[in-house]
Amino acid sequence: MTVNQISIFLENKYGTLSEILMLLAEANIRIIAATVADTSEYGILRIIVNDPQRAYALLKEHNVSANLSDVLAIVTHSEAAGFARTLQAFTKAGLTIEYMYCFSAGEKSILIIRTNNREAAREVIRRQNMDYLCENDLLKFN
Amino acid sequence: MNQEYWQEELETMKRPDLERLQTERLKATVQQALKSPFYQEVFKQNGLTADDIQTLDDLRKIPFTTKDDLRAHYPFGLVAIPLRECVRIHSSSGTTGNPTVVLHSAKDLDQWANQVARCMYMVGLRDTDVFQNTSGYGMFTGGLGFQYGAERLGALTVPAAAGNTKRQIKFICDFGTTCLHIIPSYATRLAEVMYEEGIDPHRDTKLHTVCIGAEPHSEEQRKRIEKLLGVKAYNCFGMSEMNGPGVAFECKEQNGLHIWEDYVIPEIIDPVTLEPVPDGEVGELVLTTINREAMPLLRYRTRDLTCFLPGDCPCGRTHRRLARFKGRSDDMIILKGVNIFPTQVEKILMHFKELGSNYLITIETVGYNDEMMIEVELSDLFTDDFSTLQRLEKEVTRQLKDELLLTPRVKLVAKGSLPAPEGGKAVRVKDLRKIC
Ligand SMILES: [Zn+2]
């Protein structure tokens, strides 16, 4: 139901992002999805990779401020309608979406979601019988 | 036998006896100083002779000596013995103009080693200890000063010198180092690297004591060093003009630094009016050497800000205690009429476990306003959430505002993005103000 996501603290400085991406690329880590959220002072780069443990260890080793966490990864089929239905299900359950981003894998769209209540969100997914990805599914992206 | 004191008679001397000793040594020092061209001139210009200085109060008749005086009479203008009787020269790290130099006779070096040994003994070090000195050697006094002191004490001494953190750690582990002399910002850095390398200082080393000095730091930083390294950390104070380390040192009470009054006469003055401040008030420390022959200094303005702590110390030593140093009178930032010391900022930042120990204060002119920006490293990214970061920023700002009485701009930066101290002093303040 969840996959590992790595969040990286980025200073709004020229070249910071590309340095980090290079680091991962050189270690042959595949970035499956990435999104950057920022304020005027700093940003957070959130990435889903094929080997999160190795990527996280590598970042630590290079003294990068990073955080490893779990996020929900829900599979939807037709983008707009699928997204809407999924979000609606969470909202109806009284959950707030803290952030979301998506990527596509073949026919499917994968929606990455962080809500304000992890357990309640899991419950919604189970009840609504939503399709989702697990950590192991990421290995298929190799 | 487990004695408390290195020199019990001198360290616990009754005040009246100590003052008699000071008076005697002061008179001898004035006689000695008058053998130098500089003090001959100073006394002549002020209509003073050695006979005018009979009591401790008479000291105030003598004008202050400043760093500029030392620079202007570089290199030998204050030397009071023939050069062939001098055996060593040390200098400060001056960045502009002449450095300040101090010359020593063999007797001066002997006294200095004894003084440092006295300090180290006071914090519980014995000849069974292994002492690793991470100070720079060479002209800088923290190297040889501690070296000779530790040898006098009889400790096994490791002159590791500054830098090369991995090598420092190897020595600590291999030689069973029990005590370090280290600057505070480097102590936290060293601990971080140890943990990164999988070494737990509590479990894998024999460290029990560190002597920290050379840069102002807060009580919080001391606590952090003690916790990280599993040691007792003691503040030490010294300056090359006063030989170097060994001028004042904390005892096991960790409450103020005993200034050795058989060695120097301390005064605390208002740096603006130059008048003595009432006891307990912060001012600039002024020191007169009374146990040095090659280059006596009379009423030397140290630029260091501190105050005397009232009352007797439970350790039984009668030499007065100085409060933790508040910074230097020339490091003090004056912003919008408020006096600010980097140690105040540091004290607040240390409260937050989310923050690292590295920070940088920048003062800059924005429009017509001078503003303070404080960049501080995150210890790690502890959250994936902006609002948590913003709440942290806000809370840091609020606490800084309460402490500094003005609102700084706080900027969180990535770990390792500020220049890391490695042996040298950390740069804490950048003043980019346009002086119109
Ligand atoms: Zn004491």
PDB file of N, CA, C and O in Angstrom, chain B residues 371-424:
ATOM      1  N   GLU B 371      20.188  44.809   8.826  1.00  0.00           N
ATOM      2  CA  GLU B 371      19.449  43.636   9.251  1.00  0.00           C
ATOM      3  C   GLU B 371      20.360  42.474   9.566  1.00  0.00           C
ATOM      4  O   GLU B 371      21.461  42.378   9.051  1.00  0.00           O
ATOM      5  N   MET B 372      19.810  41.618  10.415  1.00  0.00           N
ATOM      6  CA  MET B 372      20.586  40.445  10.816  1.00  0.00           C
ATOM      7  C   MET B 372      19.964  39.193  10.225  1.00  0.00           C
ATOM      8  O   MET B 372      18.772  38.963  10.354  1.00  0.00           O
ATOM      9  N   MET B 373      20.808  38.425   9.554  1.00  0.00           N
ATOM     10  CA  MET B 373      20.326  37.153   9.054  1.00  0.00           C
ATOM     11  C   MET B 373      21.121  36.048   9.744  1.00  0.00           C
ATOM     12  O   MET B 373      22.330  36.160   9.903  1.00  0.00           O
ATOM     13  N   ILE B 374      20.431  35.032  10.199  1.00  0.00           N
ATOM     14  CA  ILE B 374      21.113  33.922  10.838  1.00  0.00           C
ATOM     15  C   ILE B 374      20.852  32.662  10.036  1.00  0.00           C
ATOM     16  O   ILE B 374      19.727  32.216   9.907  1.00  0.00           O
ATOM     17  N   GLU B 375      21.910  32.138   9.460  1.00  0.00           N
ATOM     18  CA  GLU B 375      21.789  30.871   8.744  1.00  0.00           C
ATOM     19  C   GLU B 375      22.195  29.768   9.706  1.00  0.00           C
ATOM     20  O   GLU B 375      23.217  29.871  10.379  1.00  0.00           O
ATOM     21  N   VAL B 376      21.391  28.739   9.758  1.00  0.00           N
ATOM     22  CA  VAL B 376      21.740  27.627  10.645  1.00  0.00           C
ATOM     23  C   VAL B 376      21.482  26.312   9.931  1.00  0.00           C
ATOM     24  O   VAL B 376      20.502  26.166   9.205  1.00  0.00           O
ATOM     25  N   GLU B 377      22.408  25.396  10.124  1.00  0.00           N
ATOM     26  CA  GLU B 377      22.287  24.100   9.442  1.00  0.00           C
ATOM     27  C   GLU B 377      21.266  23.212  10.150  1.00  0.00           C
ATOM     28  O   GLU B 377      21.196  23.192  11.372  1.00  0.00           O
ATOM     29  N   LEU B 378      20.511  22.488   9.361  1.00  0.00           N
ATOM     30  CA  LEU B 378      19.643  21.451   9.924  1.00  0.00           C
ATOM     31  C   LEU B 378      20.531  20.298  10.358  1.00  0.00           C
ATOM     32  O   LEU B 378      21.522  20.001   9.700  1.00  0.00           O
ATOM     33  N   SER B 379      20.203  19.673  11.480  1.00  0.00           N
ATOM     34  CA  SER B 379      21.026  18.522  11.865  1.00  0.00           C
ATOM     35  C   SER B 379      20.724  17.373  10.914  1.00  0.00           C
ATOM     36  O   SER B 379      21.582  16.593  10.570  1.00  0.00           O
ATOM     37  N   ASP B 380      19.463  17.292  10.478  1.00  0.00           N
ATOM     38  CA  ASP B 380      19.098  16.374   9.412  1.00  0.00           C
ATOM     39  C   ASP B 380      17.707  16.784   8.975  1.00  0.00           C
ATOM     40  O   ASP B 380      17.062  17.583   9.641  1.00  0.00           O
ATOM     41  N   LEU B 381      17.232  16.210   7.895  1.00  0.00           N
ATOM     42  CA  LEU B 381      15.865  16.518   7.520  1.00  0.00           C
ATOM     43  C   LEU B 381      14.968  15.587   8.325  1.00  0.00           C
ATOM     44  O   LEU B 381      14.899  14.398   8.073  1.00  0.00           O
ATOM     45  N   PHE B 382      14.327  16.170   9.344  1.00  0.00           N
ATOM     46  CA  PHE B 382      13.586  15.348  10.302  1.00  0.00           C
ATOM     47  C   PHE B 382      12.123  15.216   9.899  1.00  0.00           C
ATOM     48  O   PHE B 382      11.351  14.537  10.529  1.00  0.00           O
ATOM     49  N   THR B 383      11.745  15.919   8.846  1.00  0.00           N
ATOM     50  CA  THR B 383      10.346  15.926   8.438  1.00  0.00           C
ATOM     51  C   THR B 383      10.266  15.978   6.928  1.00  0.00           C
ATOM     52  O   THR B 383      11.231  16.302   6.244  1.00  0.00           O
ATOM     53  N   ASP B 384       9.085  15.670   6.424  1.00  0.00           N
ATOM     54  CA  ASP B 384       8.885  15.727   4.990  1.00  0.00           C
ATOM     55  C   ASP B 384       7.908  16.862   4.681  1.00  0.00           C
ATOM     56  O   ASP B 384       7.347  16.968   3.625  1.00  0.00           O
ATOM     57  N   ASP B 385       7.748  17.707   5.661  1.00  0.00           N
ATOM     58  CA  ASP B 385       6.615  18.603   5.637  1.00  0.00           C
ATOM     59  C   ASP B 385       7.073  20.065   5.765  1.00  0.00           C
ATOM     60  O   ASP B 385       7.805  20.408   6.676  1.00  0.00           O
ATOM     61  N   PHE B 386       6.614  20.899   4.833  1.00  0.00           N
ATOM     62  CA  PHE B 386       6.991  22.310   4.871  1.00  0.00           C
ATOM     63  C   PHE B 386       6.535  23.013   6.136  1.00  0.00           C
ATOM     64  O   PHE B 386       7.247  23.814   6.713  1.00  0.00           O
ATOM     65  N   SER B 387       5.284  22.711   6.514  1.00  0.00           N
ATOM     66  CA  SER B 387       4.744  23.493   7.623  1.00  0.00           C
ATOM     67  C   SER B 387       5.547  23.223   8.897  1.00  0.00           C
ATOM     68  O   SER B 387       5.736  24.113   9.714  1.00  0.00           O
ATOM     69  N   THR B 388       6.081  22.015   9.041  1.00  0.00           N
ATOM     70  CA  THR B 388       6.914  21.729  10.206  1.00  0.00           C
ATOM     71  C   THR B 388       8.200  22.548  10.158  1.00  0.00           C
ATOM     72  O   THR B 388       8.649  23.094  11.158  1.00  0.00           O
ATOM     73  N   LEU B 389       8.794  22.640   8.963  1.00  0.00           N
ATOM     74  CA  LEU B 389      10.006  23.448   8.807  1.00  0.00           C
ATOM     75  C   LEU B 389       9.706  24.907   9.120  1.00  0.00           C
ATOM     76  O   LEU B 389      10.487  25.595   9.773  1.00  0.00           O
ATOM     77  N   GLN B 390       8.554  25.368   8.624  1.00  0.00           N
ATOM     78  CA  GLN B 390       8.207  26.767   8.838  1.00  0.00           C
ATOM     79  C   GLN B 390       7.915  27.050  10.299  1.00  0.00           C
ATOM     80  O   GLN B 390       8.297  28.096  10.815  1.00  0.00           O
ATOM     81  N   ARG B 391       7.264  26.081  10.953  1.00  0.00           N
ATOM     82  CA  ARG B 391       7.015  26.246  12.397  1.00  0.00           C
ATOM     83  C   ARG B 391       8.339  26.318  13.148  1.00  0.00           C
ATOM     84  O   ARG B 391       8.516  27.130  14.047  1.00  0.00           O
ATOM     85  N   LEU B 392       9.290  25.478  12.752  1.00  0.00           N
ATOM     86  CA  LEU B 392      10.608  25.484  13.393  1.00  0.00           C
ATOM     87  C   LEU B 392      11.265  26.850  13.208  1.00  0.00           C
ATOM     88  O   LEU B 392      11.754  27.462  14.161  1.00  0.00           O
ATOM     89  N   GLU B 393      11.245  27.333  11.963  1.00  0.00           N
ATOM     90  CA  GLU B 393      11.827  28.643  11.668  1.00  0.00           C
ATOM     91  C   GLU B 393      11.212  29.738  12.531  1.00  0.00           C
ATOM     92  O   GLU B 393      11.903  30.587  13.081  1.00  0.00           O
ATOM     93  N   LYS B 394       9.914  29.675  12.641  1.00  0.00           N
ATOM     94  CA  LYS B 394       9.184  30.680  13.417  1.00  0.00           C
ATOM     95  C   LYS B 394       9.548  30.622  14.885  1.00  0.00           C
ATOM     96  O   LYS B 394       9.748  31.648  15.536  1.00  0.00           O
ATOM     97  N   GLU B 395       9.638  29.414  15.400  1.00  0.00           N
ATOM     98  CA  GLU B 395       9.935  29.240  16.811  1.00  0.00           C
ATOM     99  C   GLU B 395      11.375  29.693  17.114  1.00  0.00           C
ATOM    100  O   GLU B 395      11.635  30.346  18.121  1.00  0.00           O
ATOM    101  N   VAL B 396      12.303  29.380  16.218  1.00  0.00           N
ATOM    102  CA  VAL B 396      13.691  29.824  16.397  1.00  0.00           C
ATOM    103  C   VAL B 396      13.730  31.353  16.395  1.00  0.00           C
ATOM    104  O   VAL B 396      14.357  31.986  17.240  1.00  0.00           O
ATOM    105  N   THR B 397      13.018  31.938  15.429  1.00  0.00           N
ATOM    106  CA  THR B 397      12.982  33.392  15.323  1.00  0.00           C
ATOM    107  C   THR B 397      12.414  34.017  16.596  1.00  0.00           C
ATOM    108  O   THR B 397      12.956  34.988  17.126  1.00  0.00           O
ATOM    109  N   ARG B 398      11.333  33.429  17.089  1.00  0.00           N
ATOM    110  CA  ARG B 398      10.687  33.987  18.270  1.00  0.00           C
ATOM    111  C   ARG B 398      11.625  33.950  19.476  1.00  0.00           C
ATOM    112  O   ARG B 398      11.790  34.939  20.187  1.00  0.00           O
ATOM    113  N   GLN B 399      12.287  32.819  19.666  1.00  0.00           N
ATOM    114  CA  GLN B 399      13.183  32.717  20.820  1.00  0.00           C
ATOM    115  C   GLN B 399      14.390  33.635  20.695  1.00  0.00           C
ATOM    116  O   GLN B 399      14.861  34.194  21.674  1.00  0.00           O
ATOM    117  N   LEU B 400      14.869  33.802  19.436  1.00  0.00           N
ATOM    118  CA  LEU B 400      15.995  34.718  19.218  1.00  0.00           C
ATOM    119  C   LEU B 400      15.566  36.149  19.512  1.00  0.00           C
ATOM    120  O   LEU B 400      16.316  36.938  20.076  1.00  0.00           O
ATOM    121  N   LYS B 401      14.350  36.454  19.119  1.00  0.00           N
ATOM    122  CA  LYS B 401      13.849  37.808  19.341  1.00  0.00           C
ATOM    123  C   LYS B 401      13.776  38.105  20.842  1.00  0.00           C
ATOM    124  O   LYS B 401      14.144  39.191  21.288  1.00  0.00           O
ATOM    125  N   ASP B 402      13.309  37.130  21.610  1.00  0.00           N
ATOM    126  CA  ASP B 402      13.246  37.320  23.062  1.00  0.00           C
ATOM    127  C   ASP B 402      14.626  37.552  23.656  1.00  0.00           C
ATOM    128  O   ASP B 402      14.801  38.315  24.587  1.00  0.00           O
ATOM    129  N   GLU B 403      15.611  36.873  23.094  1.00  0.00           N
ATOM    130  CA  GLU B 403      16.960  36.972  23.651  1.00  0.00           C
ATOM    131  C   GLU B 403      17.659  38.249  23.180  1.00  0.00           C
ATOM    132  O   GLU B 403      18.313  38.935  23.953  1.00  0.00           O
ATOM    133  N   LEU B 404      17.495  38.581  21.874  1.00  0.00           N
ATOM    134  CA  LEU B 404      18.286  39.664  21.283  1.00  0.00           C
ATOM    135  C   LEU B 404      17.559  41.006  21.298  1.00  0.00           C
ATOM    136  O   LEU B 404      18.167  42.042  21.072  1.00  0.00           O
ATOM    137  N   LEU B 405      16.250  40.956  21.512  1.00  0.00           N
ATOM    138  CA  LEU B 405      15.417  42.161  21.493  1.00  0.00           C
ATOM    139  C   LEU B 405      15.309  42.784  20.111  1.00  0.00           C
ATOM    140  O   LEU B 405      15.005  43.960  19.968  1.00  0.00           O
ATOM    141  N   LEU B 406      15.612  42.035  19.089  1.00  0.00           N
ATOM    142  CA  LEU B 406      15.304  42.448  17.716  1.00  0.00           C
ATOM    143  C   LEU B 406      15.043  41.182  16.921  1.00  0.00           C
ATOM    144  O   LEU B 406      15.402  40.088  17.339  1.00  0.00           O
ATOM    145  N   THR B 407      14.399  41.340  15.774  1.00  0.00           N
ATOM    146  CA  THR B 407      13.974  40.152  15.030  1.00  0.00           C
ATOM    147  C   THR B 407      14.938  39.838  13.899  1.00  0.00           C
ATOM    148  O   THR B 407      15.032  40.587  12.934  1.00  0.00           O
ATOM    149  N   PRO B 408      15.663  38.752  14.021  1.00  0.00           N
ATOM    150  CA  PRO B 408      16.559  38.383  12.922  1.00  0.00           C
ATOM    151  C   PRO B 408      15.792  37.597  11.860  1.00  0.00           C
ATOM    152  O   PRO B 408      14.695  37.113  12.122  1.00  0.00           O
ATOM    153  N   ARG B 409      16.358  37.507  10.664  1.00  0.00           N
ATOM    154  CA  ARG B 409      15.790  36.639   9.645  1.00  0.00           C
ATOM    155  C   ARG B 409      16.501  35.294   9.776  1.00  0.00           C
ATOM    156  O   ARG B 409      17.726  35.226   9.684  1.00  0.00           O
ATOM    157  N   VAL B 410      15.742  34.271  10.040  1.00  0.00           N
ATOM    158  CA  VAL B 410      16.345  32.957  10.240  1.00  0.00           C
ATOM    159  C   VAL B 410      16.225  32.157   8.956  1.00  0.00           C
ATOM    160  O   VAL B 410      15.171  32.129   8.329  1.00  0.00           O
ATOM    161  N   LYS B 411      17.324  31.553   8.558  1.00  0.00           N
ATOM    162  CA  LYS B 411      17.300  30.772   7.328  1.00  0.00           C
ATOM    163  C   LYS B 411      17.871  29.389   7.610  1.00  0.00           C
ATOM    164  O   LYS B 411      19.007  29.255   8.049  1.00  0.00           O
ATOM    165  N   LEU B 412      17.055  28.382   7.377  1.00  0.00           N
ATOM    166  CA  LEU B 412      17.536  27.013   7.544  1.00  0.00           C
ATOM    167  C   LEU B 412      18.341  26.629   6.314  1.00  0.00           C
ATOM    168  O   LEU B 412      17.921  26.894   5.191  1.00  0.00           O
ATOM    169  N   VAL B 413      19.489  26.040   6.529  1.00  0.00           N
ATOM    170  CA  VAL B 413      20.292  25.607   5.381  1.00  0.00           C
ATOM    171  C   VAL B 413      20.642  24.132   5.548  1.00  0.00           C
ATOM    172  O   VAL B 413      20.540  23.565   6.635  1.00  0.00           O
ATOM    173  N   ALA B 414      21.053  23.541   4.426  1.00  0.00           N
ATOM    174  CA  ALA B 414      21.344  22.108   4.434  1.00  0.00           C
ATOM    175  C   ALA B 414      22.572  21.818   5.277  1.00  0.00           C
ATOM    176  O   ALA B 414      23.471  22.653   5.406  1.00  0.00           O
ATOM    177  N   LYS B 415      22.593  20.638   5.818  1.00  0.00           N
ATOM    178  CA  LYS B 415      23.733  20.179   6.599  1.00  0.00           C
ATOM    179  C   LYS B 415      25.001  20.268   5.759  1.00  0.00           C
ATOM    180  O   LYS B 415      25.007  19.883   4.603  1.00  0.00           O
ATOM    181  N   GLY B 416      26.057  20.781   6.352  1.00  0.00           N
ATOM    182  CA  GLY B 416      27.341  20.835   5.658  1.00  0.00           C
ATOM    183  C   GLY B 416      27.484  21.989   4.686  1.00  0.00           C
ATOM    184  O   GLY B 416      28.472  22.071   3.970  1.00  0.00           O
ATOM    185  N   SER B 417      26.509  22.896   4.644  1.00  0.00           N
ATOM    186  CA  SER B 417      26.629  23.962   3.644  1.00  0.00           C
ATOM    187  C   SER B 417      27.348  25.193   4.175  1.00  0.00           C
ATOM    188  O   SER B 417      27.779  26.035   3.404  1.00  0.00           O
ATOM    189  N   LEU B 418      27.503  25.294   5.500  1.00  0.00           N
ATOM    190  CA  LEU B 418      28.294  26.406   6.036  1.00  0.00           C
ATOM    191  C   LEU B 418      29.725  25.915   6.223  1.00  0.00           C
ATOM    192  O   LEU B 418      29.949  24.728   6.431  1.00  0.00           O
ATOM    193  N   PRO B 419      30.690  26.853   6.152  1.00  0.00           N
ATOM    194  CA  PRO B 419      32.079  26.406   6.308  1.00  0.00           C
ATOM    195  C   PRO B 419      32.266  25.705   7.660  1.00  0.00           C
ATOM    196  O   PRO B 419      31.882  26.241   8.692  1.00  0.00           O
ATOM    197  N   ALA B 420      32.804  24.498   7.634  1.00  0.00           N
ATOM    198  CA  ALA B 420      32.978  23.741   8.873  1.00  0.00           C
ATOM    199  C   ALA B 420      34.306  24.096   9.522  1.00  0.00           C
ATOM    200  O   ALA B 420      35.308  24.237   8.831  1.00  0.00           O
ATOM    201  N   PRO B 421      34.318  24.267  10.831  1.00  0.00           N
ATOM    202  CA  PRO B 421      35.582  24.538  11.502  1.00  0.00           C
ATOM    203  C   PRO B 421      36.430  23.274  11.503  1.00  0.00           C
ATOM    204  O   PRO B 421      35.922  22.200  11.729  1.00  0.00           O
ATOM    205  N   GLU B 422      37.673  23.402  11.215  1.00  0.00           N
ATOM    206  CA  GLU B 422      38.569  22.238  11.263  1.00  0.00           C
ATOM    207  C   GLU B 422      39.857  22.724  11.902  1.00  0.00           C
ATOM    208  O   GLU B 422      40.797  23.121  11.231  1.00  0.00           O
ATOM    209  N   GLY B 423      39.878  22.731  13.224  1.00  0.00           N
ATOM    210  CA  GLY B 423      41.083  23.173  13.920  1.00  0.00           C
ATOM    211  C   GLY B 423      41.111  24.673  14.117  1.00  0.00           C
ATOM    212  O   GLY B 423      41.323  25.154  15.214  1.00  0.00           O
ATOM    213  N   GLY B 424      40.845  25.416  13.046  1.00  0.00           N
ATOM    214  CA  GLY B 424      40.818  26.875  13.182  1.00  0.00           C
ATOM    215  C   GLY B 424      39.528  27.327  13.824  1.00  0.00           C
ATOM    216  O   GLY B 424      38.663  26.524  14.104  1.00  0.00           O
TER     217      GLY B 424
END
